[in-house]
mmCIF file of C-alpha atoms and ligand atoms in Angstrom:
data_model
loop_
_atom_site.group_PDB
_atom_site.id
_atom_site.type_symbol
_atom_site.label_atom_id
_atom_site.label_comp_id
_atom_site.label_asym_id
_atom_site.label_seq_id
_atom_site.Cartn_x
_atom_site.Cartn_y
_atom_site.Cartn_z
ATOM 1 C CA UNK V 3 -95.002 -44.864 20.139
ATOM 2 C CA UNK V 4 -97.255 -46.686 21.622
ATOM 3 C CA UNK V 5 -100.310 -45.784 23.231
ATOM 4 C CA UNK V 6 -99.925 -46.927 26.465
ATOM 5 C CA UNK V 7 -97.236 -45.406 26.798
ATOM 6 C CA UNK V 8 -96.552 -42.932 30.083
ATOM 7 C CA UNK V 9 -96.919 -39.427 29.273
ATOM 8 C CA UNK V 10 -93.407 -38.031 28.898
ATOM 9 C CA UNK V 11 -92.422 -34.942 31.211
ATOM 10 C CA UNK V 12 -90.279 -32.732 29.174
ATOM 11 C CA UNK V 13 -88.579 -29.577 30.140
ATOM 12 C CA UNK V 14 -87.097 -27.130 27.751
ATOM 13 C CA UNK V 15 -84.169 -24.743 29.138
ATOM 14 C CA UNK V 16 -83.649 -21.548 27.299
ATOM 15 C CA UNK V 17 -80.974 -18.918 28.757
ATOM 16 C CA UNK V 18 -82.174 -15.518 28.736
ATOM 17 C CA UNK V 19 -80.149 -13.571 25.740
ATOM 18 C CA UNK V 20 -77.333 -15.444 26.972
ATOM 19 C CA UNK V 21 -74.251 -13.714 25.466
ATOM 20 C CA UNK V 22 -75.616 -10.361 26.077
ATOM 21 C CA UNK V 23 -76.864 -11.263 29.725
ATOM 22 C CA UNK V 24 -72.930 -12.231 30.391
ATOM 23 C CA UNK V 25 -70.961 -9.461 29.153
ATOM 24 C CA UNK V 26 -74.122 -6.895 31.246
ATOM 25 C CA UNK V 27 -73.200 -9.588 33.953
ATOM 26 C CA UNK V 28 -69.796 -9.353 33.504
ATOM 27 C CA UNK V 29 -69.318 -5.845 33.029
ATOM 28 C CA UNK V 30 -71.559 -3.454 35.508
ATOM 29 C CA UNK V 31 -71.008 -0.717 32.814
ATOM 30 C CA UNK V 32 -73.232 -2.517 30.650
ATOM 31 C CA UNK V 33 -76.247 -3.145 32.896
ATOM 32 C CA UNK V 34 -79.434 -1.532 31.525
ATOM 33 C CA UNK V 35 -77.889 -0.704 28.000
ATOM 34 C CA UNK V 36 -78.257 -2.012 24.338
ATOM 35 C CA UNK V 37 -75.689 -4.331 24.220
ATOM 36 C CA UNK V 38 -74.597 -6.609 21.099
ATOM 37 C CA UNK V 39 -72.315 -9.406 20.691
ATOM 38 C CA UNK V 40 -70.827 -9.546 17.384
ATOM 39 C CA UNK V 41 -68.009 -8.367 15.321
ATOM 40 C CA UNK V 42 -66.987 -5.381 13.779
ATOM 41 C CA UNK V 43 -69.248 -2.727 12.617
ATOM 42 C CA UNK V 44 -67.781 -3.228 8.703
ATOM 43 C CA UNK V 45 -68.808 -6.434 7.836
ATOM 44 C CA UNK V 46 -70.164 -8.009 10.934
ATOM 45 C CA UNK V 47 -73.045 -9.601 12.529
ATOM 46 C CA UNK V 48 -74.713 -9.366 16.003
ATOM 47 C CA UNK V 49 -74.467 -12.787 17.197
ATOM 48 C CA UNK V 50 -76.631 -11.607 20.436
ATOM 49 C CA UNK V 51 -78.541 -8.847 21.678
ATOM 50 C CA UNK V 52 -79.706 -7.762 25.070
ATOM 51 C CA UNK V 53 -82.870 -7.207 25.476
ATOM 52 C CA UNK V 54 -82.610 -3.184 25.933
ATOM 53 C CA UNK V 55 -81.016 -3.320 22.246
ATOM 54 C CA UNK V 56 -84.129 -5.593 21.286
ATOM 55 C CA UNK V 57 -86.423 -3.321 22.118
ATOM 56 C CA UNK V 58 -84.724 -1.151 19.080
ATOM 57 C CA UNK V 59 -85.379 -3.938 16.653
ATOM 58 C CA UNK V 60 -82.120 -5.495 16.816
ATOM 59 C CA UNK V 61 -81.684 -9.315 16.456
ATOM 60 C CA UNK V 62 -79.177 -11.916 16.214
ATOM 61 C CA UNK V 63 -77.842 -12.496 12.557
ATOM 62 C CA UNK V 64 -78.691 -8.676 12.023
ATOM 63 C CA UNK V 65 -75.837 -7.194 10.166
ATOM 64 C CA UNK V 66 -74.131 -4.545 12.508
ATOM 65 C CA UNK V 67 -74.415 -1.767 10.432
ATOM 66 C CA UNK V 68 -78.167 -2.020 10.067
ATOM 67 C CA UNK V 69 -78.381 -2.839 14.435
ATOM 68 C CA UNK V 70 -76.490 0.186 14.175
ATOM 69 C CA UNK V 71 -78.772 1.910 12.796
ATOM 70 C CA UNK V 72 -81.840 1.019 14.562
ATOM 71 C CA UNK V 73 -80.153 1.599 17.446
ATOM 72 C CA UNK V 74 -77.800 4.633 17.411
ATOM 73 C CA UNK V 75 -76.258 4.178 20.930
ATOM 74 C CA UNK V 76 -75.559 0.151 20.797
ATOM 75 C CA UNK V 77 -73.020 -0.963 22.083
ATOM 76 C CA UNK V 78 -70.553 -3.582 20.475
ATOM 77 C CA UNK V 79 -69.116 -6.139 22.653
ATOM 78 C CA UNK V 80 -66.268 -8.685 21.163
ATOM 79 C CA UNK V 81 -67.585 -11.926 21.743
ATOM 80 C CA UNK V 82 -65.834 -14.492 24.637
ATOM 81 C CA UNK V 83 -66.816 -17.695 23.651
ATOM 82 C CA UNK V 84 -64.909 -19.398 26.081
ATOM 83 C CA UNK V 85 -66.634 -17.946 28.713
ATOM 84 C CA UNK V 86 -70.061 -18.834 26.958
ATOM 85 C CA UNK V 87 -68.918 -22.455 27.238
ATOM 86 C CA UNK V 88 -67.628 -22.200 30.400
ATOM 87 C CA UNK V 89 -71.539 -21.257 31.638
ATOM 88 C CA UNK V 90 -73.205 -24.068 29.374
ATOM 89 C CA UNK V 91 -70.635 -26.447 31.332
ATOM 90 C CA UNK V 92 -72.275 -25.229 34.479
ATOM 91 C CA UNK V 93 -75.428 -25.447 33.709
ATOM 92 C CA UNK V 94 -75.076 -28.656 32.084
ATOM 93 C CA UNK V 95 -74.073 -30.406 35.002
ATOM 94 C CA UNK V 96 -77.033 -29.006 36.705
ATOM 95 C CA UNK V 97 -79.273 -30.555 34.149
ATOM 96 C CA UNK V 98 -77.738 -33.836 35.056
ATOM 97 C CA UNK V 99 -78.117 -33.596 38.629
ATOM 98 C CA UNK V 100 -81.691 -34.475 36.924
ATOM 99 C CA UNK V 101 -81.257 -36.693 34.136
ATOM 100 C CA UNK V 102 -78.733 -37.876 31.521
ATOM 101 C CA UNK V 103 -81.346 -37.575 28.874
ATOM 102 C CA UNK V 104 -80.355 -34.170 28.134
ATOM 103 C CA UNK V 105 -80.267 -33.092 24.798
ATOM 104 C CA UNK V 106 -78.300 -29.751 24.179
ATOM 105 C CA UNK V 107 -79.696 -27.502 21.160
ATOM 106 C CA UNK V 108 -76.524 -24.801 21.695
ATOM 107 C CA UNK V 109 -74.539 -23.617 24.298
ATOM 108 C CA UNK V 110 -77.469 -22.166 25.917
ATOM 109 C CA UNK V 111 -80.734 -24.614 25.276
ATOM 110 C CA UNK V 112 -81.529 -27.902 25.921
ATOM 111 C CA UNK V 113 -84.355 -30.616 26.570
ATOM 112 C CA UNK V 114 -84.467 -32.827 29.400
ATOM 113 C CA UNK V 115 -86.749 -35.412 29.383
ATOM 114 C CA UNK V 116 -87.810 -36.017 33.666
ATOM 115 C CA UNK V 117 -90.121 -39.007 32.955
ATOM 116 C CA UNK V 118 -87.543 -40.504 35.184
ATOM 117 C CA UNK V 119 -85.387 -37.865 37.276
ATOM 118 C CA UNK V 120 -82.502 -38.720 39.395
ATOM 119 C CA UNK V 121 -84.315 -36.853 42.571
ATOM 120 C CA UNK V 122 -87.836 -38.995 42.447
ATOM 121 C CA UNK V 123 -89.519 -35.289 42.069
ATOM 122 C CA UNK V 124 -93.055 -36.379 41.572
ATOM 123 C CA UNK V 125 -93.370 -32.578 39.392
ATOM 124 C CA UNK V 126 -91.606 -31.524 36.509
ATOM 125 C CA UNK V 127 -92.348 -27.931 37.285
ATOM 126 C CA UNK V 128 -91.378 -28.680 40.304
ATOM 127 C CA UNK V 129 -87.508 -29.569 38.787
ATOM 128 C CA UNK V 130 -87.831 -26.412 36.390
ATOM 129 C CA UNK V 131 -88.227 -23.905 39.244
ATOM 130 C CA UNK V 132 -85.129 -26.052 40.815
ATOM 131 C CA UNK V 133 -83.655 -25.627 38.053
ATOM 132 C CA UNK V 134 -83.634 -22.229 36.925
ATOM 133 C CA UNK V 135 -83.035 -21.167 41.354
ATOM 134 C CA UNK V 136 -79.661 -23.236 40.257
ATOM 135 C CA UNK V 137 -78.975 -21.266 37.511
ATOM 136 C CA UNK V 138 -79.464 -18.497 38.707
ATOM 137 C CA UNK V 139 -76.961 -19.071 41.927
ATOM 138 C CA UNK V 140 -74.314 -20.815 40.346
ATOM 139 C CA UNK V 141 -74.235 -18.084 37.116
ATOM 140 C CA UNK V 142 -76.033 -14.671 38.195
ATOM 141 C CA UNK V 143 -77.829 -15.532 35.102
ATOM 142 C CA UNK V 144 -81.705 -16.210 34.662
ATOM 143 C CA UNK V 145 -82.999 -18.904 31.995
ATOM 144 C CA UNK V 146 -86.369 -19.721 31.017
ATOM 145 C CA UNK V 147 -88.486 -22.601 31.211
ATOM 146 C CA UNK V 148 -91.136 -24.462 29.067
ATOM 147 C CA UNK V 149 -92.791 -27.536 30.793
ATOM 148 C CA UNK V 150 -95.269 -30.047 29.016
ATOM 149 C CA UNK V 151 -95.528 -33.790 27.912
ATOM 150 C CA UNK V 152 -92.884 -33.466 24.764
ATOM 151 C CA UNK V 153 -90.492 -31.606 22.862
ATOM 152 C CA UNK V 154 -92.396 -29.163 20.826
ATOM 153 C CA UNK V 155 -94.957 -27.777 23.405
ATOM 154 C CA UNK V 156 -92.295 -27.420 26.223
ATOM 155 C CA UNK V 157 -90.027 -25.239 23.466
ATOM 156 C CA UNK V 158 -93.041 -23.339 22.647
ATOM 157 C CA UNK V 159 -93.618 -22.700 26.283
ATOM 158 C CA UNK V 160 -90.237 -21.882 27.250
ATOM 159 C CA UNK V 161 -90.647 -18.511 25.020
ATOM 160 C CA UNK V 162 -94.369 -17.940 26.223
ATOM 161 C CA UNK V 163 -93.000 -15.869 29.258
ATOM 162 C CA UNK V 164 -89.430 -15.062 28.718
ATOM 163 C CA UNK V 165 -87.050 -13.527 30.811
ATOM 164 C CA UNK V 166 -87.317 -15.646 34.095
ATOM 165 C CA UNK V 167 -89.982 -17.146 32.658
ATOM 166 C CA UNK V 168 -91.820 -20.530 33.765
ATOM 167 C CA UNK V 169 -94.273 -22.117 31.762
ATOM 168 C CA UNK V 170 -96.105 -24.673 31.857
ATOM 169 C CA UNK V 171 -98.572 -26.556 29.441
ATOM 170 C CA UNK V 172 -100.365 -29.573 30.668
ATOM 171 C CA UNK V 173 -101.369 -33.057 28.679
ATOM 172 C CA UNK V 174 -105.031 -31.224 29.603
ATOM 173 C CA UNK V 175 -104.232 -28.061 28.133
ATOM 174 C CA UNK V 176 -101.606 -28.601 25.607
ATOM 175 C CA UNK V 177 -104.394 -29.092 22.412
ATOM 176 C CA UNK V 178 -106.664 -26.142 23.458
ATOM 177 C CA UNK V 179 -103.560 -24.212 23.910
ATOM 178 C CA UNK V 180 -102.381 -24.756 20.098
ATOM 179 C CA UNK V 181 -105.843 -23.934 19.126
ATOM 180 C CA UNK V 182 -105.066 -20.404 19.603
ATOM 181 C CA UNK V 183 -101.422 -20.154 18.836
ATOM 182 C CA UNK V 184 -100.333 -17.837 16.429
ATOM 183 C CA UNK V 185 -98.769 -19.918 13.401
ATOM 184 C CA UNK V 186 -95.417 -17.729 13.945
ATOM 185 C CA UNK V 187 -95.092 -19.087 17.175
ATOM 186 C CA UNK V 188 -95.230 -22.398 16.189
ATOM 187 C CA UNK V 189 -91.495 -23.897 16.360
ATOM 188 C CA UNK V 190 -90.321 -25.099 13.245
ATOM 189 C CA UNK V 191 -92.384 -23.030 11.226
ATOM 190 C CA UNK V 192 -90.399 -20.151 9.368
ATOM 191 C CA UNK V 193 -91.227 -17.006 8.323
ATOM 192 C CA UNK V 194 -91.446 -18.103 4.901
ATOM 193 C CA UNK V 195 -93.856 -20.876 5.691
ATOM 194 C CA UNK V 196 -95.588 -18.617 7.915
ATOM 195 C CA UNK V 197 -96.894 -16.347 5.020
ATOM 196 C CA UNK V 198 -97.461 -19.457 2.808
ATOM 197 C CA UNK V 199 -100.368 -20.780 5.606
ATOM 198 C CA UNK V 200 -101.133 -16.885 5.920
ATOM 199 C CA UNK V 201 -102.255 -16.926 2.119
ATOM 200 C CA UNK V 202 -103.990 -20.364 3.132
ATOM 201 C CA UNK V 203 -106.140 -18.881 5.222
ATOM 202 C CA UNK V 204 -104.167 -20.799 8.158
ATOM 203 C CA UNK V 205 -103.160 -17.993 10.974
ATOM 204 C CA UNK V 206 -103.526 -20.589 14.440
ATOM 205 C CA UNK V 207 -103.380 -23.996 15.353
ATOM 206 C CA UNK V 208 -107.376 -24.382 14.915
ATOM 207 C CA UNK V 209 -106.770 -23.050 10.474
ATOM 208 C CA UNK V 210 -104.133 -25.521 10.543
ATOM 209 C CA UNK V 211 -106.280 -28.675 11.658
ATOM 210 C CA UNK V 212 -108.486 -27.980 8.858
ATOM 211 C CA UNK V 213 -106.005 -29.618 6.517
ATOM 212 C CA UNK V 214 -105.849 -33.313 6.429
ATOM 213 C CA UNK V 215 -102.521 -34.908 6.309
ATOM 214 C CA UNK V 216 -102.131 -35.591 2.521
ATOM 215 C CA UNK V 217 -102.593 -31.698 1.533
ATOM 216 C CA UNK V 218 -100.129 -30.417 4.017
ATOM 217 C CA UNK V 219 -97.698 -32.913 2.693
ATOM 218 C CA UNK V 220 -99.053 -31.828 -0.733
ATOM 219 C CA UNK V 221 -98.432 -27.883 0.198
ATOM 220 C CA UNK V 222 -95.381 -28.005 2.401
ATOM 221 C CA UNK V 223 -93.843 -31.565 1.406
ATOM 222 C CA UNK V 224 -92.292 -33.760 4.353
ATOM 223 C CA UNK V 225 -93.031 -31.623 6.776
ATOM 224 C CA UNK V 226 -96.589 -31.815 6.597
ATOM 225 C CA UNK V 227 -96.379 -34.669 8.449
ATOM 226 C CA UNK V 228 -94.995 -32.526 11.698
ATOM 227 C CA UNK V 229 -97.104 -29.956 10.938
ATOM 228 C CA UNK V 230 -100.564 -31.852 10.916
ATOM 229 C CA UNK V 231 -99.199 -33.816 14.259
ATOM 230 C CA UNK V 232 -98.269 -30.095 16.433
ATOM 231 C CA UNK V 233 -101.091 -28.300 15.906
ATOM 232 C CA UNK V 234 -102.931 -31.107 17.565
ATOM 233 C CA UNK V 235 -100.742 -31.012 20.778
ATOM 234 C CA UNK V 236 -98.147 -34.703 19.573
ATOM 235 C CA UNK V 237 -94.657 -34.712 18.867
ATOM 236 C CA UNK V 238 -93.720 -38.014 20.084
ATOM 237 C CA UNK V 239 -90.123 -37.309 19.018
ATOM 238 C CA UNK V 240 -87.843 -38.782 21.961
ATOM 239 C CA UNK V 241 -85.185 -36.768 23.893
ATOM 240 C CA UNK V 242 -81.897 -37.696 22.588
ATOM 241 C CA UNK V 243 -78.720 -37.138 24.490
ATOM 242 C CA UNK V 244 -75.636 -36.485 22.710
ATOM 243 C CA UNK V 245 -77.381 -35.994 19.472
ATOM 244 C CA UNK V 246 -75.072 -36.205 16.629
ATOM 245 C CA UNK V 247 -74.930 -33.463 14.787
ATOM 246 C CA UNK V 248 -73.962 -34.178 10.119
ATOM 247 C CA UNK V 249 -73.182 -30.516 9.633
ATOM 248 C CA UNK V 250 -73.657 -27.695 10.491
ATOM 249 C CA UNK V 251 -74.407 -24.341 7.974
ATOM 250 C CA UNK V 252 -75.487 -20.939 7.525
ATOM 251 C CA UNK V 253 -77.208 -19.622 4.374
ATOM 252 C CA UNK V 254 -78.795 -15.763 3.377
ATOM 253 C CA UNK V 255 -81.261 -15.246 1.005
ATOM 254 C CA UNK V 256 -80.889 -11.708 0.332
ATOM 255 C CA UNK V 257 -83.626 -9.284 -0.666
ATOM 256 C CA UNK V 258 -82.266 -7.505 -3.136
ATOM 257 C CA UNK V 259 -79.516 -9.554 -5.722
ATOM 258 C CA UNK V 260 -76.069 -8.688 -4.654
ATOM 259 C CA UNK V 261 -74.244 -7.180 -7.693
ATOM 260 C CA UNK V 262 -70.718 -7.272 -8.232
ATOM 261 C CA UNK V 263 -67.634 -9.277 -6.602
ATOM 262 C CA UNK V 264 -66.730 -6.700 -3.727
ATOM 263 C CA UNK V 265 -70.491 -6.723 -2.630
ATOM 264 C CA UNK V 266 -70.100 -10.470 -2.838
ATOM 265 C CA UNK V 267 -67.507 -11.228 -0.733
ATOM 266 C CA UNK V 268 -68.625 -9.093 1.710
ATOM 267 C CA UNK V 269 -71.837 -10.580 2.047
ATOM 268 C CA UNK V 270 -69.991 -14.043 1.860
ATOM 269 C CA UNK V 271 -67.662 -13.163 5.077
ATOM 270 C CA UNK V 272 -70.619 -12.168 7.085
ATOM 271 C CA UNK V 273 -71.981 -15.247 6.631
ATOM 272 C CA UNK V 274 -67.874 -16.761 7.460
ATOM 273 C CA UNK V 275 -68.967 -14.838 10.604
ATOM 274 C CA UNK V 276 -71.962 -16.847 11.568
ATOM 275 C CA UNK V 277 -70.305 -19.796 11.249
ATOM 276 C CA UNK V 278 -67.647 -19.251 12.824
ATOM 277 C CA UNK V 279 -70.282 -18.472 15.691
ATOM 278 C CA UNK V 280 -71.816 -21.546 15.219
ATOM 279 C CA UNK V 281 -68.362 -23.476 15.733
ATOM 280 C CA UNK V 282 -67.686 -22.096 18.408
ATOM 281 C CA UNK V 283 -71.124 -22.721 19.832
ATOM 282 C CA UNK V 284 -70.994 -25.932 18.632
ATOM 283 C CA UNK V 285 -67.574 -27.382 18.519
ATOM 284 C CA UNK V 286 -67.075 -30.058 16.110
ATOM 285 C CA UNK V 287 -63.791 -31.118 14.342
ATOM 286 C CA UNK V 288 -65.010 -30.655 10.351
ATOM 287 C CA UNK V 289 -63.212 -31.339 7.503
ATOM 288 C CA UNK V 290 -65.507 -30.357 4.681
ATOM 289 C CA UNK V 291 -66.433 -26.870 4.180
ATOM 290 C CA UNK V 292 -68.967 -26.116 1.359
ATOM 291 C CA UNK V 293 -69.852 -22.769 -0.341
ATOM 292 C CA UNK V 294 -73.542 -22.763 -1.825
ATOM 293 C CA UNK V 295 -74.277 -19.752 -4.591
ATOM 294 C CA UNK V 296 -77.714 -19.159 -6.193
ATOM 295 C CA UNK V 297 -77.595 -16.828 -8.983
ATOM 296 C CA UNK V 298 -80.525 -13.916 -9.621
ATOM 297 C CA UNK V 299 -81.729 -16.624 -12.418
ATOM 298 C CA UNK V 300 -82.461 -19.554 -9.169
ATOM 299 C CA UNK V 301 -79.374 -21.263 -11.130
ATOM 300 C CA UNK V 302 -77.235 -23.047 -7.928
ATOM 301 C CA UNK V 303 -74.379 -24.404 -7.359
ATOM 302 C CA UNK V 304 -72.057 -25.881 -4.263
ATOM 303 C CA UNK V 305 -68.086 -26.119 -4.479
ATOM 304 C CA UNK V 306 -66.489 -27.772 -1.403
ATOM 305 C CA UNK V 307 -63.062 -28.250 -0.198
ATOM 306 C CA UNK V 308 -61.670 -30.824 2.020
ATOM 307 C CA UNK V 309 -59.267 -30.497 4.305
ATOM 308 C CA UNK V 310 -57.081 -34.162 4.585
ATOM 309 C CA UNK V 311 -54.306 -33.470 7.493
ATOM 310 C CA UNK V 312 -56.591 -30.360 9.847
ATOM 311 C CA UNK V 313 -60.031 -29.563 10.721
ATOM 312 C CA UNK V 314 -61.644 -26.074 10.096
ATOM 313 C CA UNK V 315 -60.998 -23.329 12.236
ATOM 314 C CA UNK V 316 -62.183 -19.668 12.287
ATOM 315 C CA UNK V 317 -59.425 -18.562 9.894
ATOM 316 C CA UNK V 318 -59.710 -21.406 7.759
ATOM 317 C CA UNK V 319 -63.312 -21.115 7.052
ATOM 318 C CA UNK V 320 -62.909 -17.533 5.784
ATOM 319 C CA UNK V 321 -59.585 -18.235 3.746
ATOM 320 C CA UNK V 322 -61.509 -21.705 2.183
ATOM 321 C CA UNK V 323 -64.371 -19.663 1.827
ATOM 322 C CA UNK V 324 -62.725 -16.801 -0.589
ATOM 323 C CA UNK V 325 -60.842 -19.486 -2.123
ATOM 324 C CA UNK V 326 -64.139 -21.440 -3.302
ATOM 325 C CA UNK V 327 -65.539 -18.202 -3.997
ATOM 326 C CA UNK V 328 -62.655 -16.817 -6.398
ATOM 327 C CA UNK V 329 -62.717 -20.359 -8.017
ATOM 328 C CA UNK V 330 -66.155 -19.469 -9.742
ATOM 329 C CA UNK V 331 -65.703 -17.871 -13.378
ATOM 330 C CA UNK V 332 -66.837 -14.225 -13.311
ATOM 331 C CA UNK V 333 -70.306 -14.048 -13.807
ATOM 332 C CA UNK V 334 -72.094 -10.804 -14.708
ATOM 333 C CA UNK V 335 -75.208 -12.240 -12.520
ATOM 334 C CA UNK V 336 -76.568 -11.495 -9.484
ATOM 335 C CA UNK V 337 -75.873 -13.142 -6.147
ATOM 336 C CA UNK V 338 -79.612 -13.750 -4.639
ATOM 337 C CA UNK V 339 -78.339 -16.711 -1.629
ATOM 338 C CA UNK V 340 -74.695 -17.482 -0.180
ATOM 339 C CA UNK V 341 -74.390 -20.046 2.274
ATOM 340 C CA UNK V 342 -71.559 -22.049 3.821
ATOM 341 C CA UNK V 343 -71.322 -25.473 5.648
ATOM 342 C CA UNK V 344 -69.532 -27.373 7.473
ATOM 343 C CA UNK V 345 -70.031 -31.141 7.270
ATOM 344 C CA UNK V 346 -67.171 -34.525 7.382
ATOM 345 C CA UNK V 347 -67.104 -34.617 10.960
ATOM 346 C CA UNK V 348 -65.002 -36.152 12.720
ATOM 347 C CA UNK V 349 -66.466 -37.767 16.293
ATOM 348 C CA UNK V 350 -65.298 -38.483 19.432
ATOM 349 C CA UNK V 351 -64.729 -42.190 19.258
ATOM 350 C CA UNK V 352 -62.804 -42.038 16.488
ATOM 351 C CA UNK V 353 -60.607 -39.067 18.146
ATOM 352 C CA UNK V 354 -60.218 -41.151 20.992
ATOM 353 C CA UNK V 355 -59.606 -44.657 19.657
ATOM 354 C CA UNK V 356 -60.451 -47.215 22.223
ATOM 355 C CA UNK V 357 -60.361 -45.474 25.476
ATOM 356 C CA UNK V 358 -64.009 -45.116 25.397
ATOM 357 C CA UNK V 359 -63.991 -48.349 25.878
ATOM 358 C CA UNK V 360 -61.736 -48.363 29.474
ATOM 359 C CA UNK V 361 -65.201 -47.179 31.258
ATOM 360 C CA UNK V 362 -66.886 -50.075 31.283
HETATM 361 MG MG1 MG K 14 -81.428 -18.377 24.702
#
């Protein structure tokens, strides 16, 4: 980028527990309670929680039995995913009422870049509180808002004051305010990598500017790179709208090596479950589904399938998934990561042929 360029006004849009929030909306009997989205208690997942069930400990991706157990009166709600798209539509179109540079991160989160807004709003704050007063008419539903000069600081401030929330980090303020950022609040930076920096010596923004470039690279490989530029306040990464998406995947490392084939497949439908989630969240025509396996010994290995005449749906991914799995020879080894992926895409231009074209 370059360096005269105007400072970009970025606003990050995060529904509050957005599942959860519309089956409490939609249901009055749920209003105040633990609620989680997800399948059944056997072998599912929570794929949301409200924030009374939070409180408890429970998270999204949790298996249900242990939510369950954190939280002895949760309550299991059967997820509606066409509602939950139905919502993103609406809020959506109230982004662009903004801007077209909207890029959508799920059904429920997105970045618009109002450098340039529709409205002439001389404020992007100004368009967040908008915004979210939208929101909350046309849904019943509140969402939260990070505002700063690019992508990383406004999704870090988006979470800084969550529900309702509005928050807003300034070109002034955004380097002082990574200064004292925890490193586990640092987007893009995992739990894993979290303790790795921990064991560095790194626990804020200010530990993490003490490494030069080349020995974060050195430590934490490519993205080193992002890593030395956020903790000084840059991410000049650009808004993208309609951001195409290779594949999408979920994968477990489990703590303790799953033993035996029964254990296995149940671990390996859970994570059917998540994806399945994730497609619906995210709805892409795939034809490639891919089963990942790491043995107790770190020994891995991938077997896909490929689907010529359909696309995957939610009982194709579990069916593909067992078959890929039961194609393995038994192995007397632990299981110590599943994961499954979706990838082959097929996009919209090439569903529609040439009528893209008719617009212009
Ligand atoms: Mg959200």
């Amino acid at each position: 980028m370059a360096h005269n360029a105007p400072i970009r006004k970025i606003i990050h849009i995060d529904m509050d527990a957005f599942f959860a929030s519309i089956e409490q909306r939609d249901n009055p009997e749920l209003k105040g309670k633990p609620v989680a989205v997800g399948g059944s208690r056997e072998r599912g997942v929570v794929a949301a929680a409200s924030y009374e069930a939070r409180k408890f400990g429970v998270r999204s991706a949790m298996p249900s039995k242990i939510a369950q157990s954190r939280c002895p009166d949760l309550i299991f709600v059967k997820p509606r995913f066409e509602m939950y798209k139905e919502v993103s539509w609406q809020i959506r179109a109230i982004f662009h009422e903004y801007t077209d540079k909207v890029e959508p991160l799920s059904l429920d989160e997105a970045y618009l870049d109002v450098t340039e807004n529709k409205k002439g709003m001389e404020t992007a704050t100004a368009i967040a509180k908008e915004i979210k007063e939208k929101i909350k008419e046309a849904t019943r539903l509140t969402a939260s808002a990070g505002v700063s000069y690019n992508k990383f600081l406004a999704k870090t401030a988006s979470d800084m004051d969550k529900p309702d929330g509005l928050y807003v980090i300034t070109p002034k303020k955004g380097p002082v305010f990574v200064e004292t950022l925890a490193i586990e609040k640092f987007f893009g930076i995992g739990k894993k990598t979290a303790e790795k920096m921990h064991g560095m010596g790194i626990f804020n923004g200010m530990d993490l500017r003490k490494y030069d470039e080349v020995s974060l690279v050195q430590h934490f490989g490519k993205a080193g790179h992002y890593y030395f530029q956020i903790c000084r306040g840059i991410d000049d990464r650009e808004v993208k709208a309609n951001r195409k998406r290779k594949s999408i995947g979920n994968e477990r490392t489990f703590d303790i090596d799953v033993l035996g084939v029964e254990n296995q497949l149940e671990r390996l439908m859970q994570i059917a479950d998540l994806l399945v989630a994730d497609l619906k969240r995210i709805p892409v025509q795939a034809r490639t589904l891919t089963l990942k396996l790491r043995y107790a010994d770190f020994h891995t290995i991938t077997r896909s399938k490929t689907l010529i005449n359909q696309f995957f749906d939610e009982n194709l991914i579990e069916e593909v998934a067992r078959e890929l799995f039961h194609q393995l020879p038994e192995d007397e080894r632990g299981i110590r990561l599943l994961g499954l992926t979706l990838s082959n895409f097929i996009d919209e231009e090439e569903k529609v042929g040439g009528q893209l074209e008719l617009g212009f």
